[in-house]
Amino acid sequence: MNLGFGVVGTGAIGQEHMKRITRKLTGADIVAVTDVNQELAGNIVKELNLNASVHKDDTELINDPNVKAVLVTSWGPAHEGTVLKAIEAGKFVFVEKPLATTSEGCERIVTAEQEQGKRLVQVGFMRRYDSGYLQMKEAIDNNFIGEPLMVRCSHRNPEVGERYTTDMAILDTLIHEIDTLHWLVGDDYKSIQVTYPKKSSRALEHLKDPQIVTFETKSGIIMHAEIFVNCQFGYDIQCEVIGEEGVVKLPEVPSVGYRKDGVRGYKILQDWQHRFNDAFNNEFQDFIDSINQKGEPQGPSSWDGYIASVTGDAGVRAQTSEQVEVIELPDRPDFYKKTKLEESSL
Amino acid sequence: MNLGFGVVGTGAIGQEHMKRITRKLTGADIVAVTDVNQELAGNIVKELNLNASVHKDDTELINDPNVKAVLVTSWGPAHEGTVLKAIEAGKFVFVEKPLATTSEGCERIVTAEQEQGKRLVQVGFMRRYDSGYLQMKEAIDNNFIGEPLMVRCSHRNPEVGERYTTDMAILDTLIHEIDTLHWLVGDDYKSIQVTYPKKSSRALEHLKDPQIVTFETKSGIIMHAEIFVNCQFGYDIQCEVIGEEGVVKLPEVPSVGYRKDGVRGYKILQDWQHRFNDAFNNEFQDFIDSINQKGEPQGPSSWDGYIASVTGDAGVRAQTSEQVEVIELPDRPDFYKKTKLEESSL
Amino acid sequence: MNLGFGVVGTGAIGQEHMKRITRKLTGADIVAVTDVNQELAGNIVKELNLNASVHKDDTELINDPNVKAVLVTSWGPAHEGTVLKAIEAGKFVFVEKPLATTSEGCERIVTAEQEQGKRLVQVGFMRRYDSGYLQMKEAIDNNFIGEPLMVRCSHRNPEVGERYTTDMAILDTLIHEIDTLHWLVGDDYKSIQVTYPKKSSRALEHLKDPQIVTFETKSGIIMHAEIFVNCQFGYDIQCEVIGEEGVVKLPEVPSVGYRKDGVRGYKILQDWQHRFNDAFNNEFQDFIDSINQKGEPQGPSSWDGYIASVTGDAGVRAQTSEQVEVIELPDRPDFYKKTKLEESSL
Amino acid sequence: MNLGFGVVGTGAIGQEHMKRITRKLTGADIVAVTDVNQELAGNIVKELNLNASVHKDDTELINDPNVKAVLVTSWGPAHEGTVLKAIEAGKFVFVEKPLATTSEGCERIVTAEQEQGKRLVQVGFMRRYDSGYLQMKEAIDNNFIGEPLMVRCSHRNPEVGERYTTDMAILDTLIHEIDTLHWLVGDDYKSIQVTYPKKSSRALEHLKDPQIVTFETKSGIIMHAEIFVNCQFGYDIQCEVIGEEGVVKLPEVPSVGYRKDGVRGYKILQDWQHRFNDAFNNEFQDFIDSINQKGEPQGPSSWDGYIASVTGDAGVRAQTSEQVEVIELPDRPDFYKKTKLEESSL
Ligand SMILES: NC(=O)c1ccc[n+]([C@@H]2O[C@H](COP(=O)([O-])OP(=O)(O)OC[C@H]3O[C@@H](n4cnc5c(N)ncnc54)[C@H](O)[C@@H]3O)[C@@H](O)[C@H]2O)c1
Ligand SMILES: NC(=O)c1ccc[n+]([C@@H]2O[C@H](COP(=O)([O-])OP(=O)(O)OC[C@H]3O[C@@H](n4cnc5c(N)ncnc54)[C@H](O)[C@@H]3O)[C@@H](O)[C@H]2O)c1
Ligand SMILES: NC(=O)c1ccc[n+]([C@@H]2O[C@H](COP(=O)([O-])OP(=O)(O)OC[C@H]3O[C@@H](n4cnc5c(N)ncnc54)[C@H](O)[C@@H]3O)[C@@H](O)[C@H]2O)c1
Ligand SMILES: NC(=O)c1ccc[n+]([C@@H]2O[C@H](COP(=O)([O-])OP(=O)(O)OC[C@H]3O[C@@H](n4cnc5c(N)ncnc54)[C@H](O)[C@@H]3O)[C@@H](O)[C@H]2O)c1
């Protein structure tokens, strides 16, 4: 039987995921939706031609017996409340990042989930489902490059608008590297530091751009992550892991090679939607299949959401202090022991 | 409502497509199956946990009112009969290549489909749905390289078994280039010639391998296609179009780059299934969506199957004559006028 | 002691080589020059600040006792006469291609050189000294790709002027591939054929451009060479050899990679001077060193010039006949047995 | 007239340069040599068949009237003394790095050279003559990527022996990046920091490897340089400059591409001699030509040697303190104003 999704928040990415679930993936249906903008919610149901109830709020939606899994794509500050209610009701949850906007909020979710007794929550860190990262993880796990020692990565965006603030470089942009890098090398963060290179004249006055973030892991791996959201030339995600015996590097996005006007070139993508479209599809299909077949999700857990939140908070502190900030995390509970997806690649 | 598929031939690729339709794609179900090996057909239904009738033959399956589209994945010689019966019954057909094993058979299908009044048939030429070829077609259609003048391509396989014969290089291997190349440049073939380079000592005694095929199109484009099915090193599809103002080239399959043991390298795929997996998915999703939304398929038509057959026959004659063989094709009927998919890329 | 060069023909490439010898290389001096344009010859000597006699013609120059090696960079039709006189005088000769403008002329040189008793002549086929081709040759000679079976190459120029005629595509452009390809695979040509793809609208009316040349070697290797002298985008030399167990390909010219304006790109060279500058240097240094150290040149011999001439003539016949033209060459005399340079790479 | 070189120190690189000057380059001769190992000096003269006096020490050699330029390739600690004597005698000096082993020593040279009145000294920082770095510098100087904001580079060696100590990572390995990076972006260093990632198990016990060095320049550019001298896989120099509008990256060393055994690959060089052979040639030819034609060298000056020394010392302090160490440099004297080579690329 298909997994019945109830969607909380039918905005931009909510709609993307609804189309994905109904048009691209298999094994799930949208059976209910809600949004503080009730009209929007109703319109989407009509537009996508769904057989789905429109509920007045998340509580009502969660109580709908047809809803087996809650998709949380509301604004960040609303995530925690909905996730906690869904856990209490024993429903599965797919929550777009962030899991909660505070580390305390994440802790409350982690505690509630453990008390409730089994894994219910998956957080929307889709990069773990990107074929390039998966190939890198497989190579690292197979000891192809020996022990990882250093990581270098870049997160580049062509440009950002006025509402993008300096802390968002950590909390909205770097958040994906935060989740991916420790997973990739199978290690935990010990500290984070933020350095500000010379500012790009293309960045608006209030924004520090670019920024360089340095992580150190418990085993001593040093990771440099460049965040550059006004790089002008395209959406460009780079990642390279240097190990004792070799190096692996994320592939470039495949693009027709051309020769013209004195240039041998390849087009660069301009947006993250195209870059990670397959990853989003794989992520949701895995969430659906894992629940349908094994009774629980196996992707990034609320513990991963908690790690990201604690690390992100330390990162924001580091933006102000310009010092090395320690990342304090309790030991990973047995409940959140590594799943197959984390142990070996898809 | 979902499109109900009846599958004729539940062998290797039949099963692949059944899994694809039920597990990866949306908008369709498998409602009926048949195979001369009835036990096999029954087992697959059980294994995939399908709610599908097992019919005794294609006639009974076609008459099943739940079957709206027939998926023909039986052996080549059986294709024509099933397709003709499906047309007569007014059902949609997705037929794996070849459409029929003779040009006369293809003609009979083309005639039947036209008499019946609307497009029902799509042939399984999945490369037109590969993102690399689509990018190339888009560039060519947008006049990015000016008029195409020359094409170079390679179809390389690591190795083939005893049952692979010299004519299969044309009819089973090159068949995909035959379909793709004329579509890519928007032109028709005028002639074909086959040349045999020095034979690889890795090829079995009865097989000529490699072979080089030269096409000339009506407007004068020269195309060289290398077929090399014992190349040892991998499954490798290359294609390059040289135009008046530039060149476009199929991207390499994206693969993690590594540095190790004195080599900067990338792994090469070993099989076509991985190479064209996304293309197969896109192909079927387009078939399903086009029927569900527009009432007819828009992918490669029976006319394309007919072109491939006539061209393939000329190719086999050229293998023996070692001369330039003319390809005689009637003008494309209005009925098979270019569809949107052919006119512009996806 | 430095090798004393006498230069016959102080035009474009003559001057290039004079600068090369005096400013970049070691072990040689320009001691004499001549040109039908005596004023030009005199001016160059002044401009380059050389201590060199200006002679009234090649005969006088060859008789100058300071001249140990004659550099022939006059117009093609004048080459044969000068080379024969130099051989008679027992002087070394470096002659820019062509060795002579007719096969008979080349034969006369080959005969004269053998009668005279030792190797004196080197022909200016500089690609054999290009690091990319040398790496390819080394790989092939080391059996890295098994027996070579097929070769694909391109010779592309941005554009040509009015004086460039259809036969020059063979005699001036392809001539370098003619010399390089048989050397690369260690085989002799059996036949040549020329095919004309659709003509580029950028080519002037009198010129057939592009052209595709097909060689077959005695052992059965098939080689396709594209000549496209109005390709617009740059000077672009491609070469790929496909063997029984693998493929080797000429490297792209190294160029700084950039990301800008939505493109990941590399600049393409626009002229052959930059492309083969290092090869020209290596070629001359090897000529000088071989004579100074071993008493004779080891680079491309007059036999190679003769092969190129016979093959070029057959190519021009093939341009008219549009048929496969047989290339008839006597067996290579012992005198022209493979030198070290031909047997193993530099 | 040829420039007469006197060589002080006929060890490994001394001999390399002597061969270079006599066999590859033009405009100079070796007229005198000396080495504390007199026998070695004598043997080399014989071996290379030079017409050169063997002197008992550097003083005698410098006083030899045939010596116009002194090539200092003795051990590091001996450099300062020889350079000072040569300046006093008004002779040109090409000194391999380091200019002197202490910053005070470099200061003494800088002072002596200025007092003496014209540029006499060039330091052996050959990377400025590497075609890849020159292309990058040209792009940056032409504002192709806008203002440079960040730099990332790697200096990787397959392995090092027992005598290689932690401080040599700065003073012998990074020294080339120290010189190149500030030149590339046209800025001066403000500070340096050293971080130690997890140690490679392939590094000997006494050695910290890899190390990451972070520079900040006066205008705020952040540069990360990885030093990894036991990386196993090859000699690998990477450099990437990220600017406001684009990125430029050092090209990979050109190498024949192959497909074999499931890999699409390129060989990686194993040693610096091959990597920078052309740069060494260009460097010396430029030294010779500049003196012969303009009466003074234009390459890296003793001021550049002084910058490298002060920066290297700060780097060694930073290795111990693990803190940000300030780099204090007086303003560049007019005497050492940028030369053409520094202002625009070759
Ligand atoms: N994984 C990724 O790469 C990625 C990408 C984009 C967005 N996101 C995350 O997805 C979330 C949504 O982003 P978006 O771009 O779709 O925003 P959006 O503003 O377009 O949509 C959010 C929607 O939620 C509704 N909403 C807000 N509070 C609600 C509540 N309490 N109950 C019900 N509905 C509520 C709003 O009315 C709005 O329609 C954010 O948390 C964002 O961080 C993740
Ligand atoms: N597009 C591609 O790249 C591609 C790839 C592989 C195969 N194919 C095509 O797919 C077809 C099937 O290939 P396969 O590899 O799956 O072969 P297969 O032998 O594995 O399967 C064929 C099945 O058809 C059944 N069958 C044969 N005749 C039948 C009939 N008259 N009625 C019902 N069932 C019948 C057989 O019992 C068998 O189970 C072939 O035509 C082949 O050319 C296309
Ligand atoms: N290896 C290569 O890639 C390459 C490249 C360019 C040219 N070439 C060859 O070099 C030769 C010269 O080409 P160019 O471009 O320098 O031509 P050019 O016209 O610039 O120079 C030729 C010079 O030779 C002089 N000359 C002609 N006949 C003479 C004679 N009998 N005695 C003395 N001087 C005579 C002319 O006055 C002229 O100065 C040609 O044979 C050409 O094919 C080879
Ligand atoms: N630019 C580069 O990349 C590069 C590369 C290698 C070496 N170097 C530099 O070159 C220098 C030499 O290195 P090497 O590898 O040739 O060392 P080496 O030990 O092989 O040679 C040094 C020679 O100098 C002689 N010598 C020492 N002190 C002397 C003195 N006071 N007078 C005369 N001779 C003396 C020694 O006997 C020896 O023969 C070093 O400073 C090194 O840092 C630079």
mmCIF file of N, CA, C and O in Angstrom, chain B residues 246-266:
data_model
loop_
_atom_site.group_PDB
_atom_site.id
_atom_site.type_symbol
_atom_site.label_atom_id
_atom_site.label_comp_id
_atom_site.label_asym_id
_atom_site.label_seq_id
_atom_site.Cartn_x
_atom_site.Cartn_y
_atom_site.Cartn_z
ATOM 1 N N GLY B 246 31.645 25.273 -34.915
ATOM 2 C CA GLY B 246 32.074 24.709 -33.648
ATOM 3 C C GLY B 246 31.789 23.238 -33.577
ATOM 4 O O GLY B 246 31.270 22.638 -34.524
ATOM 5 N N VAL B 247 32.129 22.681 -32.444
ATOM 6 C CA VAL B 247 32.024 21.244 -32.221
ATOM 7 C C VAL B 247 31.260 21.024 -30.925
ATOM 8 O O VAL B 247 31.448 21.773 -29.970
ATOM 9 N N VAL B 248 30.388 20.020 -30.890
ATOM 10 C CA VAL B 248 29.823 19.581 -29.606
ATOM 11 C C VAL B 248 30.099 18.100 -29.426
ATOM 12 O O VAL B 248 30.153 17.347 -30.397
ATOM 13 N N LYS B 249 30.239 17.712 -28.172
ATOM 14 C CA LYS B 249 30.691 16.346 -27.875
ATOM 15 C C LYS B 249 29.918 15.820 -26.676
ATOM 16 O O LYS B 249 29.731 16.540 -25.690
ATOM 17 N N LEU B 250 29.498 14.594 -26.751
ATOM 18 C CA LEU B 250 28.812 13.922 -25.648
ATOM 19 C C LEU B 250 29.682 14.001 -24.398
ATOM 20 O O LEU B 250 30.888 13.754 -24.478
ATOM 21 N N PRO B 251 29.107 14.333 -23.236
ATOM 22 C CA PRO B 251 29.931 14.361 -22.020
ATOM 23 C C PRO B 251 30.379 12.953 -21.622
ATOM 24 O O PRO B 251 29.702 11.981 -21.928
ATOM 25 N N GLU B 252 31.503 12.850 -20.939
ATOM 26 C CA GLU B 252 31.880 11.600 -20.303
ATOM 27 C C GLU B 252 30.896 11.322 -19.164
ATOM 28 O O GLU B 252 30.371 12.256 -18.548
ATOM 29 N N VAL B 253 30.665 10.075 -18.878
ATOM 30 C CA VAL B 253 29.823 9.708 -17.738
ATOM 31 C C VAL B 253 30.489 10.244 -16.463
ATOM 32 O O VAL B 253 31.673 10.002 -16.257
ATOM 33 N N PRO B 254 29.737 10.998 -15.631
ATOM 34 C CA PRO B 254 30.381 11.600 -14.458
ATOM 35 C C PRO B 254 30.861 10.522 -13.497
ATOM 36 O O PRO B 254 30.143 9.561 -13.225
ATOM 37 N N SER B 255 32.050 10.682 -13.006
ATOM 38 C CA SER B 255 32.654 9.685 -12.139
ATOM 39 C C SER B 255 33.651 10.409 -11.244
ATOM 40 O O SER B 255 34.317 11.348 -11.672
ATOM 41 N N VAL B 256 33.716 9.985 -9.995
ATOM 42 C CA VAL B 256 34.628 10.619 -9.053
ATOM 43 C C VAL B 256 36.045 10.597 -9.612
ATOM 44 O O VAL B 256 36.522 9.548 -10.041
ATOM 45 N N GLY B 257 36.695 11.741 -9.624
ATOM 46 C CA GLY B 257 38.084 11.790 -10.064
ATOM 47 C C GLY B 257 39.001 11.406 -8.919
ATOM 48 O O GLY B 257 38.747 11.770 -7.782
ATOM 49 N N TYR B 258 40.027 10.651 -9.236
ATOM 50 C CA TYR B 258 40.964 10.295 -8.170
ATOM 51 C C TYR B 258 42.400 10.512 -8.616
ATOM 52 O O TYR B 258 42.683 10.661 -9.814
ATOM 53 N N ARG B 259 43.283 10.587 -7.658
ATOM 54 C CA ARG B 259 44.725 10.586 -7.880
ATOM 55 C C ARG B 259 45.278 9.489 -6.991
ATOM 56 O O ARG B 259 45.093 9.529 -5.781
ATOM 57 N N LYS B 260 45.901 8.532 -7.600
ATOM 58 C CA LYS B 260 46.446 7.410 -6.830
ATOM 59 C C LYS B 260 47.448 6.654 -7.670
ATOM 60 O O LYS B 260 47.231 6.515 -8.877
ATOM 61 N N ASP B 261 48.497 6.159 -7.038
ATOM 62 C CA ASP B 261 49.469 5.313 -7.730
ATOM 63 C C ASP B 261 49.952 5.921 -9.036
ATOM 64 O O ASP B 261 50.041 5.223 -10.065
ATOM 65 N N GLY B 262 50.219 7.211 -9.040
ATOM 66 C CA GLY B 262 50.776 7.825 -10.240
ATOM 67 C C GLY B 262 49.779 8.076 -11.347
ATOM 68 O O GLY B 262 50.163 8.400 -12.470
ATOM 69 N N VAL B 263 48.487 7.932 -11.058
ATOM 70 C CA VAL B 263 47.465 8.137 -12.092
ATOM 71 C C VAL B 263 46.412 9.130 -11.617
ATOM 72 O O VAL B 263 45.969 9.080 -10.470
ATOM 73 N N ARG B 264 46.021 10.013 -12.502
ATOM 74 C CA ARG B 264 44.838 10.848 -12.320
ATOM 75 C C ARG B 264 43.767 10.203 -13.168
ATOM 76 O O ARG B 264 43.874 10.173 -14.393
ATOM 77 N N GLY B 265 42.760 9.615 -12.524
ATOM 78 C CA GLY B 265 41.852 8.785 -13.310
ATOM 79 C C GLY B 265 40.392 8.893 -12.931
ATOM 80 O O GLY B 265 40.009 9.552 -11.954
ATOM 81 N N TYR B 266 39.590 8.255 -13.761
ATOM 82 C CA TYR B 266 38.148 8.177 -13.621
ATOM 83 C C TYR B 266 37.752 6.768 -14.037
ATOM 84 O O TYR B 266 38.234 6.280 -15.061
#
